[in-house]
Tab-separated table of C-alpha atoms in Angstrom:
chain	number	residue	atom	x	y	z
A	132	MET	CA	-0.225	-0.244	0.065
A	133	SER	CA	1.406	3.579	-0.816
A	134	GLY	CA	1.377	6.340	1.328
A	135	ASN	CA	-1.553	7.663	-0.289
A	136	GLU	CA	-3.735	4.899	0.506
A	137	LYS	CA	-5.895	4.252	3.277
A	138	SER	CA	-7.369	0.819	3.987
A	139	ASP	CA	-10.478	-0.178	3.020
A	140	GLY	CA	-12.045	0.268	6.586
A	141	ALA	CA	-10.505	3.660	6.950
A	142	PHE	CA	-12.824	6.942	7.331
A	143	ARG	CA	-12.571	9.208	4.252
A	144	THR	CA	-12.623	12.917	4.728
A	145	ILE	CA	-15.412	14.748	1.911
A	146	GLY	CA	-13.074	15.033	-0.616
A	147	GLU	CA	-12.054	11.800	-0.785
A	148	VAL	CA	-15.332	10.774	-0.918
A	149	ALA	CA	-16.186	12.965	-3.304
A	150	THR	CA	-13.057	11.460	-6.027
A	151	ALA	CA	-14.123	8.134	-5.517
A	152	THR	CA	-17.996	8.247	-6.060
A	153	GLY	CA	-17.881	11.563	-8.493
A	154	VAL	CA	-20.026	12.885	-6.819
A	155	ALA	CA	-20.015	16.846	-5.602
A	156	PRO	CA	-19.216	17.518	-2.279
A	157	HIS	CA	-22.256	19.998	-2.072
A	158	VAL	CA	-23.955	16.675	-3.355
A	159	LEU	CA	-22.982	15.101	-0.399
A	160	ARG	CA	-23.433	17.703	2.020
A	161	TYR	CA	-27.215	18.232	0.402
A	162	TRP	CA	-28.176	14.589	0.874
A	163	GLU	CA	-26.695	14.639	4.434
A	164	THR	CA	-30.053	16.894	5.387
A	165	ARG	CA	-32.147	14.831	2.712
A	166	PHE	CA	-31.247	11.206	3.969
A	167	PRO	CA	-31.035	10.365	7.525
A	168	GLU	CA	-29.395	6.845	7.222
A	169	LEU	CA	-26.347	9.297	6.201
A	170	ARG	CA	-24.351	10.493	8.680
A	171	PRO	CA	-21.075	10.828	8.310
A	172	VAL	CA	-18.680	11.465	11.978
A	173	THR	CA	-18.180	14.952	12.309
A	174	ARG	CA	-15.526	16.297	14.409
A	175	ALA	CA	-14.164	20.188	14.903
A	176	GLY	CA	-14.866	22.815	12.394
A	177	ASN	CA	-17.357	19.944	11.130
A	178	ARG	CA	-15.495	18.292	9.497
A	179	ARG	CA	-16.959	15.325	8.067
A	180	TYR	CA	-15.239	11.791	7.747
A	181	TYR	CA	-17.611	8.716	6.187
A	182	ARG	CA	-17.423	5.069	6.983
A	183	PRO	CA	-17.106	2.509	4.880
A	184	ALA	CA	-20.730	2.168	5.232
A	185	ASP	CA	-21.718	5.923	4.688
A	186	VAL	CA	-19.582	5.851	1.287
A	187	ALA	CA	-21.529	2.757	0.080
A	188	LEU	CA	-24.545	3.916	1.335
A	189	ILE	CA	-23.655	7.511	-0.978
A	190	GLU	CA	-22.747	4.735	-4.111
A	191	ARG	CA	-26.124	3.542	-3.929
A	192	ILE	CA	-28.400	6.638	-3.957
A	193	GLN	CA	-26.273	7.778	-6.810
A	194	ARG	CA	-27.263	4.295	-8.754
A	195	LEU	CA	-30.774	4.797	-7.307
A	196	LEU	CA	-31.074	8.457	-8.493
A	197	GLY	CA	-28.915	8.669	-11.712
A	198	THR	CA	-29.684	4.817	-13.115
A	199	GLU	CA	-32.624	3.267	-11.597
A	200	GLY	CA	-34.895	6.450	-11.912
A	201	TYR	CA	-35.528	7.413	-8.419
A	202	THR	CA	-36.325	10.978	-7.272
A	203	VAL	CA	-34.951	11.916	-3.754
A	204	LYS	CA	-38.386	11.013	-2.253
A	205	GLY	CA	-38.851	7.667	-3.756
A	206	VAL	CA	-35.186	7.072	-2.292
A	207	GLN	CA	-35.967	8.467	0.989
A	208	LYS	CA	-39.250	6.211	0.859
A	209	LEU	CA	-36.896	2.947	-0.073
A	210	LEU	CA	-34.419	3.539	2.454
A	211	ALA	CA	-37.222	4.545	5.309
A	212	ALA	CA	-39.152	0.933	4.733
A	213	GLU	CA	-35.288	-0.725	4.787
A	214	GLY	CA	-35.113	0.704	8.076
A	215	ARG	CA	-37.846	-0.024	9.715
A	216	GLY	CA	-37.166	-3.591	8.093
A	217	GLY	CA	-39.306	-3.762	5.583
A	218	LYS	CA	-37.724	-5.314	2.690
A	219	ILE	CA	-38.481	-3.388	-0.416
A	220	VAL	CA	-37.178	-5.265	-3.722
A	221	PRO	CA	-36.122	-2.598	-6.206
A	222	PRO	CA	-37.980	-2.645	-10.098
A	223	SER	CA	-34.689	-3.638	-11.796
A	224	ALA	CA	-34.962	-6.757	-9.519
A	225	ALA	CA	-38.496	-7.530	-9.066
A	226	ALA	CA	-38.467	-9.686	-12.168
A	227	GLU	CA	-35.701	-11.651	-10.498
A	228	GLN	CA	-37.518	-12.367	-7.521
A	229	SER	CA	-40.561	-14.339	-5.903
A	230	ILE	CA	-43.312	-13.187	-5.012
A	231	ASP	CA	-45.401	-14.611	-2.165
A	232	GLY	CA	-43.091	-17.951	-2.679
A	233	GLU	CA	-44.079	-18.379	-6.314
A	234	SER	CA	-41.217	-19.205	-8.400
A	235	SER	CA	-40.367	-17.202	-11.258
A	236	SER	CA	-41.678	-19.253	-13.735
A	237	MET	CA	-45.178	-19.489	-12.434
A	238	ILE	CA	-44.778	-15.931	-12.714
A	239	SER	CA	-44.490	-15.357	-16.374
A	240	VAL	CA	-46.723	-18.229	-17.271
A	241	VAL	CA	-49.420	-15.840	-15.190
A	242	ALA	CA	-47.822	-13.144	-17.069
A	243	SER	CA	-48.737	-14.757	-20.671
A	244	GLU	CA	-52.097	-16.298	-19.870
A	245	THR	CA	-52.685	-11.895	-18.579
A	246	ILE	CA	-51.274	-11.002	-21.797
A	247	GLU	CA	-53.042	-13.461	-23.943
A	248	ALA	CA	-56.491	-11.948	-22.061
A	249	ILE	CA	-55.943	-8.888	-22.624
A	250	ARG	CA	-54.932	-9.318	-26.588
A	251	ALA	CA	-58.327	-11.271	-26.502
A	252	ILE	CA	-60.318	-8.165	-25.542
A	253	ARG	CA	-58.033	-5.993	-27.653
A	254	ASP	CA	-59.339	-8.519	-30.923
A	255	ARG	CA	-63.207	-7.614	-29.625
A	256	LEU	CA	-62.870	-4.188	-29.285
A	257	GLN	CA	-60.903	-3.966	-32.264
A	258	ARG	CA	-63.981	-6.096	-34.515
A	259	ALA	CA	-66.832	-4.155	-32.339
A	260	LEU	CA	-64.961	-0.728	-34.074
A	261	ASP	CA	-65.018	-2.190	-37.437
A	262	ALA	CA	-68.527	-3.644	-37.202
A	263	ALA	CA	-69.633	-0.402	-36.128
């Protein structure tokens, strides 16, 4: 390990976190006001030191906001529900998860049946429009 590198468990300054995650320091400070789960350790002079768990949370918030299309309010609700012990499955992972113990193959069968029923309704409506 060179002189500039820190161990994985070391605390990071706001500048180090900003560089590592690509999130600007002012955005990190804003997120602290919006997400109560994000609470870095503060020292004299209000200097922030982020734990590894804080950095992981920042990366997750960044992914939810930037990649998965969540709003700030949506991420707040997601994190709050998880904090209360609720299990929230993000939409991107919902298709891979089982629902009420059902396997994903069972879900795809139900989805196929639903699609077929919707297509039958569409065809009946089209015939009714054509007849009118």
